[in-house]
Coordinates of C-alpha atoms in Angstrom, one line a residue:
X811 CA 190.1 45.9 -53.7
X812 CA 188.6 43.7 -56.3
X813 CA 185.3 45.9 -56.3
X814 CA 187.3 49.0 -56.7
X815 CA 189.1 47.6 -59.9
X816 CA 186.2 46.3 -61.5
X817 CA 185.1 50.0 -61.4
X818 CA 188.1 51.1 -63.2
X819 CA 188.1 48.5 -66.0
X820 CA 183.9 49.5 -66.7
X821 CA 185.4 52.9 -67.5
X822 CA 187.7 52.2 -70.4
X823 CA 185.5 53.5 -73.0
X824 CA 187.8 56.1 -74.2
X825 CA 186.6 59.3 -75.9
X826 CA 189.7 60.0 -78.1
X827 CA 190.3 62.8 -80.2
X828 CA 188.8 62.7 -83.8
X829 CA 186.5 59.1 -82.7
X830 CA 183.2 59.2 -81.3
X831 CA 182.2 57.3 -78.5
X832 CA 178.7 55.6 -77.5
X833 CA 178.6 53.8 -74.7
X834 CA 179.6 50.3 -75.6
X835 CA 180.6 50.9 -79.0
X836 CA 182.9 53.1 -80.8
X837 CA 182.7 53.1 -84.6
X838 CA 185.4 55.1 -86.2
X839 CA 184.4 57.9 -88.9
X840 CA 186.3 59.2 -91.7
X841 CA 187.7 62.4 -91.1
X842 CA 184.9 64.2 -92.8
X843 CA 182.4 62.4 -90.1
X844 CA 180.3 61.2 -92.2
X845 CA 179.9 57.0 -92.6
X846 CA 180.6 55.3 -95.9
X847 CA 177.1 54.2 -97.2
X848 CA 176.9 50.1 -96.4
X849 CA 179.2 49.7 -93.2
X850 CA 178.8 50.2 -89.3
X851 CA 177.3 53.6 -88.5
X852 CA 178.2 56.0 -86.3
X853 CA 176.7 58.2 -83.3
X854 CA 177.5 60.7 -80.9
X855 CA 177.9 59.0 -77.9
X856 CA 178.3 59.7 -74.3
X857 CA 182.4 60.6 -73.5
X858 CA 183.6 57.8 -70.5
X859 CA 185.1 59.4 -67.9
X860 CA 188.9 59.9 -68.1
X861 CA 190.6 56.2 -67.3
X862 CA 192.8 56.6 -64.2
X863 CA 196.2 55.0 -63.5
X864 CA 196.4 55.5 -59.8
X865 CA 196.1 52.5 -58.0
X866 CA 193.1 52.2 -56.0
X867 CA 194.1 52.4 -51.8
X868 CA 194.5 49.4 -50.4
X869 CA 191.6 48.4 -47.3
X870 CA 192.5 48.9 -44.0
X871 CA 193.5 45.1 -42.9
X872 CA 194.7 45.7 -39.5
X873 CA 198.0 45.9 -37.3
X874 CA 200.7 44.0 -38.9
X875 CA 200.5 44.9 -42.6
X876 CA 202.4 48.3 -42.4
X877 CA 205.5 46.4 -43.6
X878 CA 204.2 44.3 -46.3
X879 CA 206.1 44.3 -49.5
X880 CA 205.5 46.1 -52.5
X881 CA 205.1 42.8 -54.2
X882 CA 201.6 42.4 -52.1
X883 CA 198.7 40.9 -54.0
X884 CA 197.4 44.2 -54.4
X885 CA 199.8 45.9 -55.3
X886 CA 200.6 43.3 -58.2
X887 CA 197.1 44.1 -59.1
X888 CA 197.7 47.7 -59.3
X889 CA 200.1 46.8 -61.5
X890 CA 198.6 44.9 -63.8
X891 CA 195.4 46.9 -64.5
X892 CA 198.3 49.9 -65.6
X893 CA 199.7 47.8 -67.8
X894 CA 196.3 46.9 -69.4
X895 CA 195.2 50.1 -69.6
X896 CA 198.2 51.3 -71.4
X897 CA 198.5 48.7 -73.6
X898 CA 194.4 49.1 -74.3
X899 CA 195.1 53.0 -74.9
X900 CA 198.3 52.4 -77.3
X901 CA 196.9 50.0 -79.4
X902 CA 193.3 51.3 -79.5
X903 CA 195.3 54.8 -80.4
X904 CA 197.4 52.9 -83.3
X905 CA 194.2 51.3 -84.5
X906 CA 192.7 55.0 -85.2
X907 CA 195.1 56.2 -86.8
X908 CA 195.8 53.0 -89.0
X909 CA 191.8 53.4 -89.7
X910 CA 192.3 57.6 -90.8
X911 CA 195.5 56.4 -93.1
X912 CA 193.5 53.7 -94.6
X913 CA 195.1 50.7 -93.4
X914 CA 192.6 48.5 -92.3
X915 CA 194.1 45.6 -91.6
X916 CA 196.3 46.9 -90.0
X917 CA 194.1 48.7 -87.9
X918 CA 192.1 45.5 -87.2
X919 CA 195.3 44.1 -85.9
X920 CA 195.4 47.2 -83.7
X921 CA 191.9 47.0 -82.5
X922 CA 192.3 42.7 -81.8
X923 CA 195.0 43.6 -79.4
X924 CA 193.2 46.2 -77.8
X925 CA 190.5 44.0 -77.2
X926 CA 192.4 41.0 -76.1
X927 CA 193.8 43.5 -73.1
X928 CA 190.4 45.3 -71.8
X929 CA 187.5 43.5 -73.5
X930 CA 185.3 46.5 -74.6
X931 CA 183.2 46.7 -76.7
X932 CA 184.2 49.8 -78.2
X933 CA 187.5 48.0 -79.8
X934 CA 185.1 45.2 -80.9
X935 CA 183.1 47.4 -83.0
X936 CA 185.6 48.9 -84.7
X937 CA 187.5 46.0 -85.2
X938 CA 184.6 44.3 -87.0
X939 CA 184.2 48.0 -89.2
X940 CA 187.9 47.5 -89.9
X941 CA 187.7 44.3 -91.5
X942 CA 184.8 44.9 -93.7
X943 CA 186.7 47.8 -95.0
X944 CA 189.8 45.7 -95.8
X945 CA 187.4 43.4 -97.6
X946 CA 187.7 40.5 -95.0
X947 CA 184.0 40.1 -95.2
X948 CA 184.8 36.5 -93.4
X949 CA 186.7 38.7 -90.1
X950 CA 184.1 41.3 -89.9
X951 CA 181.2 38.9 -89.8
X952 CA 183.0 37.4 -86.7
X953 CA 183.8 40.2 -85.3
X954 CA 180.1 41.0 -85.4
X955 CA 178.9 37.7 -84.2
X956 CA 181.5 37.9 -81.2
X957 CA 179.7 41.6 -80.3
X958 CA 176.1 39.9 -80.2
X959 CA 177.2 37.5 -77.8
X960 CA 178.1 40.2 -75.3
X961 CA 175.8 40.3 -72.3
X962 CA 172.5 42.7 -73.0
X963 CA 172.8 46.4 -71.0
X964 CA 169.7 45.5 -69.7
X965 CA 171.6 42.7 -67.4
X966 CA 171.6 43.3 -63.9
X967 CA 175.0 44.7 -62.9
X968 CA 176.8 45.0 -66.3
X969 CA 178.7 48.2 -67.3
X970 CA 177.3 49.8 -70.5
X971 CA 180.9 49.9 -71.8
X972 CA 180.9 46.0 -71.9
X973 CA 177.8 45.3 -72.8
X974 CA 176.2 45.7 -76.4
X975 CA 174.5 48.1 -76.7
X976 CA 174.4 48.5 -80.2
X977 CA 172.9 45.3 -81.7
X978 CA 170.4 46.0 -83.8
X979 CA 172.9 48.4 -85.4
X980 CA 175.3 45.1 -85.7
X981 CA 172.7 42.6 -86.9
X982 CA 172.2 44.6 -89.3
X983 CA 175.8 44.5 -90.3
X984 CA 175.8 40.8 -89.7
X985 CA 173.3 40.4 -92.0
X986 CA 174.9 41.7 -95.0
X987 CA 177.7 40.5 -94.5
X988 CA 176.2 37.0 -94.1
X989 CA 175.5 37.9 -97.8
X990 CA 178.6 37.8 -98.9
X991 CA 180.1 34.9 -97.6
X992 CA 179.3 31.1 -98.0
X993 CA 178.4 28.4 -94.7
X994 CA 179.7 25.1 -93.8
X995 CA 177.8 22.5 -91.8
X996 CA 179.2 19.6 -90.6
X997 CA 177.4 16.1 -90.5
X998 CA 179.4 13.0 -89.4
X999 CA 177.8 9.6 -89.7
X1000 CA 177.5 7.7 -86.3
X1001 CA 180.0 5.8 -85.5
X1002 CA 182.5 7.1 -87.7
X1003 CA 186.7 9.3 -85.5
X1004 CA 188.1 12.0 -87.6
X1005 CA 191.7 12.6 -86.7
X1006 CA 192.2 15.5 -88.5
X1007 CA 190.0 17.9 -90.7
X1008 CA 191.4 20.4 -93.0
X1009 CA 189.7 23.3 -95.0
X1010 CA 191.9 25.1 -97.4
X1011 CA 194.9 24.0 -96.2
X1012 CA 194.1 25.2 -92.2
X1013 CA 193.1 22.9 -89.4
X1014 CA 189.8 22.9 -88.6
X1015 CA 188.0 21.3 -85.3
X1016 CA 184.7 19.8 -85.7
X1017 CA 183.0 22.5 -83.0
X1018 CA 184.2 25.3 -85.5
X1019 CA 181.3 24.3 -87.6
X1020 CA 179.1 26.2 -88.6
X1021 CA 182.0 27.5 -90.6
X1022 CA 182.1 31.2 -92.6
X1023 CA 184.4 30.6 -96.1
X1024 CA 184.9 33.3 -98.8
X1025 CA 183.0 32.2 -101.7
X1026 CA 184.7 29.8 -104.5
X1027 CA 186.8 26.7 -104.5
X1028 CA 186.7 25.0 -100.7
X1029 CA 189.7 22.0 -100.5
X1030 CA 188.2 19.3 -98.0
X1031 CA 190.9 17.1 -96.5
X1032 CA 189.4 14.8 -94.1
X1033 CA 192.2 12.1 -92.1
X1034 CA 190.3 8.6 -90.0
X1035 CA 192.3 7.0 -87.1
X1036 CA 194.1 4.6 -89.8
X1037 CA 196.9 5.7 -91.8
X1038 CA 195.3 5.1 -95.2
X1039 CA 192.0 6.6 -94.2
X1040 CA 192.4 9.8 -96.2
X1041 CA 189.8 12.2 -98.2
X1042 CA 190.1 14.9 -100.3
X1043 CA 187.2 17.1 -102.2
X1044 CA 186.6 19.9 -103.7
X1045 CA 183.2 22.0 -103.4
X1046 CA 182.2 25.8 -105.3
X1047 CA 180.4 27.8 -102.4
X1048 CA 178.6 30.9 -103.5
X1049 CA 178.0 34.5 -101.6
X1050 CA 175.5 33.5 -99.1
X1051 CA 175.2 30.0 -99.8
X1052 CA 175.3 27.1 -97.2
X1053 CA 176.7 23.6 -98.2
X1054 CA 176.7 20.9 -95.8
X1055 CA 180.2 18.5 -95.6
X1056 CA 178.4 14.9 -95.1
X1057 CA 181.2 12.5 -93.4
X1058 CA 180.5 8.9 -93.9
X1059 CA 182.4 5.7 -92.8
X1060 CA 185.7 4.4 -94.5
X1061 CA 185.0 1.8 -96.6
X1062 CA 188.1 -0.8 -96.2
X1063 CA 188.6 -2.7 -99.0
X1064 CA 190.3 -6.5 -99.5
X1065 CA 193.6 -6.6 -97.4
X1066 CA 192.9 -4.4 -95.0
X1067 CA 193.8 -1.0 -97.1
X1068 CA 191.5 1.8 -98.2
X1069 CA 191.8 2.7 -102.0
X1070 CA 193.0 6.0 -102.0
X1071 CA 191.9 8.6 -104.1
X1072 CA 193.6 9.1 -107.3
X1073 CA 194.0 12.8 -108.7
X1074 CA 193.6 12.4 -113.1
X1075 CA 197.0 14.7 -114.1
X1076 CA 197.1 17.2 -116.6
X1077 CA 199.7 19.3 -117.8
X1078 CA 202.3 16.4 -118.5
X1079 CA 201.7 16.3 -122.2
X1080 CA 198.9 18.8 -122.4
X1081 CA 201.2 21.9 -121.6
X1082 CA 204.2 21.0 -124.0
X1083 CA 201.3 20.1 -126.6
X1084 CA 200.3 24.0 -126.2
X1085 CA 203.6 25.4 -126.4
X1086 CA 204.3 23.0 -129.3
X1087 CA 201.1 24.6 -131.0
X1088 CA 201.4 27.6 -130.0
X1089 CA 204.9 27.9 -131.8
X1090 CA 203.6 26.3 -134.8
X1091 CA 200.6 28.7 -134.6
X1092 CA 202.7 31.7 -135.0
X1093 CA 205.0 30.5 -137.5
X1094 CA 201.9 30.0 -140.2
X1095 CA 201.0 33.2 -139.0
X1096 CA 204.3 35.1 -140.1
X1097 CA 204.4 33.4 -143.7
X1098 CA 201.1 34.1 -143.9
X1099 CA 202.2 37.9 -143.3
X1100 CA 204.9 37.3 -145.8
X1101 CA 203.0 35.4 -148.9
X1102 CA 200.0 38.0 -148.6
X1103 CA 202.4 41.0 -148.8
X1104 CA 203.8 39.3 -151.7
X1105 CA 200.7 39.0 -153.2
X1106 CA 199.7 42.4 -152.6
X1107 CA 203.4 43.8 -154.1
X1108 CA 203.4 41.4 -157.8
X1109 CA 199.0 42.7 -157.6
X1110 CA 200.0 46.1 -158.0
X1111 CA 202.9 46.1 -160.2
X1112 CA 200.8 44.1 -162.6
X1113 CA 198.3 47.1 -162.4
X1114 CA 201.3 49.2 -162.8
X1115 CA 202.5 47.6 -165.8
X1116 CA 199.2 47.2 -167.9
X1117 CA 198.6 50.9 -167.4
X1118 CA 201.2 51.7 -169.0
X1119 CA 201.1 49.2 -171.9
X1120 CA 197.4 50.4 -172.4
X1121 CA 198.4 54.5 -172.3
X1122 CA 201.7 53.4 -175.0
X1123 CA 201.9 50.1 -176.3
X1124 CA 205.3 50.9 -178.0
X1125 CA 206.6 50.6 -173.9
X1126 CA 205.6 47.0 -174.0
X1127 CA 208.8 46.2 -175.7
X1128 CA 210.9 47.3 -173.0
X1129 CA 209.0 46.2 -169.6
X1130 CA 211.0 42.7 -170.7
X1131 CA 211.2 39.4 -173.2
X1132 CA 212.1 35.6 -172.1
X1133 CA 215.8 36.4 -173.2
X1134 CA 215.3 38.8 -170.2
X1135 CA 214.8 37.0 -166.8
X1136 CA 215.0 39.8 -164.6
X1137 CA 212.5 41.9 -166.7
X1138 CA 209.6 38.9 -167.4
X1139 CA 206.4 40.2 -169.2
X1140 CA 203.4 41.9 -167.2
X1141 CA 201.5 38.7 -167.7
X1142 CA 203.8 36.9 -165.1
X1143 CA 203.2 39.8 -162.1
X1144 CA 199.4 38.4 -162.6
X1145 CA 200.5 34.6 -162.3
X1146 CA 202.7 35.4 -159.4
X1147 CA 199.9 37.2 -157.7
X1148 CA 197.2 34.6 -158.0
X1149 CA 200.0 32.1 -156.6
X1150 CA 200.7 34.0 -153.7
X1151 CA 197.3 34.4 -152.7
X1152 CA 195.9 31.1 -152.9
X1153 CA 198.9 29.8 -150.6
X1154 CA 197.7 32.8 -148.4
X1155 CA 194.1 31.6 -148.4
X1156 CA 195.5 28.1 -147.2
X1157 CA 197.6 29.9 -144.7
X1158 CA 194.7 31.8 -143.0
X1159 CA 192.9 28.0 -142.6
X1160 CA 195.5 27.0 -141.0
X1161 CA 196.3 29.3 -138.8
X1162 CA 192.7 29.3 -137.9
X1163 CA 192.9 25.9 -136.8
X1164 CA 196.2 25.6 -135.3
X1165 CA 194.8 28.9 -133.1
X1166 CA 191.6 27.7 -131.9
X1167 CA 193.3 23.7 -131.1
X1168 CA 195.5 25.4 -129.2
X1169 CA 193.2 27.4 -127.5
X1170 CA 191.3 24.1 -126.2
X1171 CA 194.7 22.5 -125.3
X1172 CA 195.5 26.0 -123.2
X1173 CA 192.6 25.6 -121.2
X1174 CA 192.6 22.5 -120.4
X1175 CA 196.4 22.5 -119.7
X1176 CA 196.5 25.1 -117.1
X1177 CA 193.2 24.6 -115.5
X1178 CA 192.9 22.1 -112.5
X1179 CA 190.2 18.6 -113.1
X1180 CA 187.0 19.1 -110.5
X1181 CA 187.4 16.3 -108.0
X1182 CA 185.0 13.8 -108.9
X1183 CA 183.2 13.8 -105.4
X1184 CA 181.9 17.6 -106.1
X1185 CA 178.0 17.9 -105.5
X1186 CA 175.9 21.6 -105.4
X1187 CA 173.6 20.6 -102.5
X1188 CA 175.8 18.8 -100.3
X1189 CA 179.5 17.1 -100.4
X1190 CA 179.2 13.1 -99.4
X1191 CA 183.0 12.6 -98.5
X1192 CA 183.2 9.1 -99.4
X1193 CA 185.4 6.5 -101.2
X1194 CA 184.2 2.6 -102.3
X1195 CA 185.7 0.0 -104.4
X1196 CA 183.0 0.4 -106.8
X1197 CA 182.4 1.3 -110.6
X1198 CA 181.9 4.8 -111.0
X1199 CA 178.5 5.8 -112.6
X1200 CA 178.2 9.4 -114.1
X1201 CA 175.5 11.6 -114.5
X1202 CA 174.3 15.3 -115.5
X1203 CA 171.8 17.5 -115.1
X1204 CA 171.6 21.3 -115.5
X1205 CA 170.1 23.3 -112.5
X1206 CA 169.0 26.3 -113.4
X1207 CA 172.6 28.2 -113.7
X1208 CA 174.4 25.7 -113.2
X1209 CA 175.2 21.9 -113.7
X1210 CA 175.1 19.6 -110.7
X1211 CA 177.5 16.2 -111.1
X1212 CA 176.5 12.9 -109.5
X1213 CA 179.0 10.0 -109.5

């Protein structure tokens, strides 16, 4: 009974419509057929013979099994194996049609639970293609590493439909994918329990390591047996990059208590400085507006004025006289004018200034402090009782902190 299933699960490859198969992988296509440039390729590949839902007779085990129940062993079997094979047909189905609308996570989803009911490595193929089209470069790679540790087709007794036989096609995907991600190694000094180890935010066991990350800021939040034995760092990872997370012992200090690490905070005055600044900015800015159109208004009607006094002086003696407030002479249009725009001239100083200080204040207000244990090459996760020393040296690109 056992032999016959194991022949029905080695043919679950499924040729369906629109997908072509290869035996042991099948890598979706657009609808045109042909691959986008950079991801998995695709092949024509050998249809699987149609999956079949009978159950498979049960041997002949003698007199006295006529009446056994339907809920027999193998009949349970039977049962089971349907199940998997619809559930492997439905969501391998979904996962196409996810792929053809464009929704690749989704369709990775799809293809995940496919492969979680009949481990094929048709579902696993496409489910690493998936994620590198939904831009989960750290999923696909995964995906891909979880294909090349499927048994070689060259193993005696494997089906071709479990077995990858497809992986120079995949190393090649691995490899540029590995490209685009960064790598953590883990080192822990002899001697030294972790209780809990945290990277981003998500629980991480020590045999995860080698760990993939997407490039950027990693959080490091290491817990010891002891209450107070707590770390936290930051570390940049770049694309392709490998960064090893070096674990040494908890330093106690006097009474029994490790110090813990204190985070500098920003923000408290820094961020109500910039508003404050920001305001401040953009009234100078409006009476600048306003004192510089001023200027511009008594500069012209000066140039008005004189105009017309040099074309007929006899004018003169009606553009206005000190007994006349409202009509002043020409003359005062000029002084107005060169009042106006040296207060406008000051103006534009300061609201130079006030600009650029607030600028600095803005980006220092809403950016977050590097933790001080943040090394290129490696991350020592460590904390002592000591003075802190500080030192910098550029490297190349970049600048590489030691404390």
């Amino acid at each position: 009974m056992m032999a016959m299933l194991l022949r029905l699960l080695c043919a679950l490859a499924i040729a369906l419509p629109g997908t072509r198969v290869r035996a042991g992988v099948a890598a979706i296509e657009p609808e045109s057929g042909a691959p986008e440039s950079g991801e998995l390729e695709s092949g024509e590949l050998d249809a699987a013979p149609p999956v079949t839902t009978e159950p498979a007779p049960a041997p002949d085990e003698g007199p006295g099994t006529a009446d056994a129940p339907s809920t027999a062993p193998g009949n349970t079997g039977d049962k089971i194996y349907e199940q998997l094979v619809k559930e492997f047909r439905t969501r391998f189905q979904a996962g196409r049609l996810a792929f053809n609308r464009g929704s690749y996570t989704q369709a990775a989803l799809e293809f995940e639970a496919a492969f979680a009911a009949i481990p094929a490595a048709a579902a696993l193929s496409n489910l690493a293609l998936a994620y590198e089209r939904a831009g989960d470069h750290v999923a696909a790679a995964q995906a891909a590493k979880r294909y090349l540790a499927l048994p070689a087709c060259d193993t005696p007794d494997v089906d071709p439909d479990f077995c990858g036989s497809q992986r120079e096609e995949l190393q090649r995907a691995l490899d540029r994918l590995m490209r685009q991600v960064g790598r953590l190694t883990l080192s822990v000094a002899a001697g030294v329990r972790l209780r809990q180890l945290r990277i981003n935010g998500r629980l991480t066991s020590q045999q995860d390591f080698p760990l993939l990350v997407e490039p950027g800021r990693i959080d490091v939040d290491m817990l010891g047996p002891r209450p107070d034995d707590r770390r936290h760092r930051v570390i940049e990872v770049r694309a392709g990059e490998e960064q090893q997370v070096l674990v040494e012992a908890f330093d106690v200090g006097r009474g029994g208590r490790d110090p813990l690490p204190t985070t500098r905070k920003r923000g408290r005055w820094l961020r109500p400085t910039f508003w404050t600044g920001l305001g401040l900015t953009a009234a100078s800015a409006s009476a600048l507006v306003v004192t510089g159109s001023l200027a511009v208004i008594e500069k012209r009607t000066f140039e008005r004025e004189q105009e017309l006094w040099n074309r007929e002086k006899a004018a003169l003696l009606e553009m206005g006289s000190q007994e006349n407030p409202k009509r002043p002479y020409p003359i005062e249009h000029d002084r107005r004018f060169h009042r106006y725009r040296d207060v406008s001239n000051a103006l534009t100083g300061v609201t130079a200034g006030l600009a650029m200080i607030t600028a600095v204040i803005g980006l220092f207000a809403f950016t977050q402090p590097r933790n001080r244990g943040t090394v290129r090459a490696s991350t020592l996760l460590r904390a002592q009782r000591v003075v802190v020393r500080h030192e910098l040296r550029w490297l190349g690109a970049g600048v590489a902190g030691r404390f």
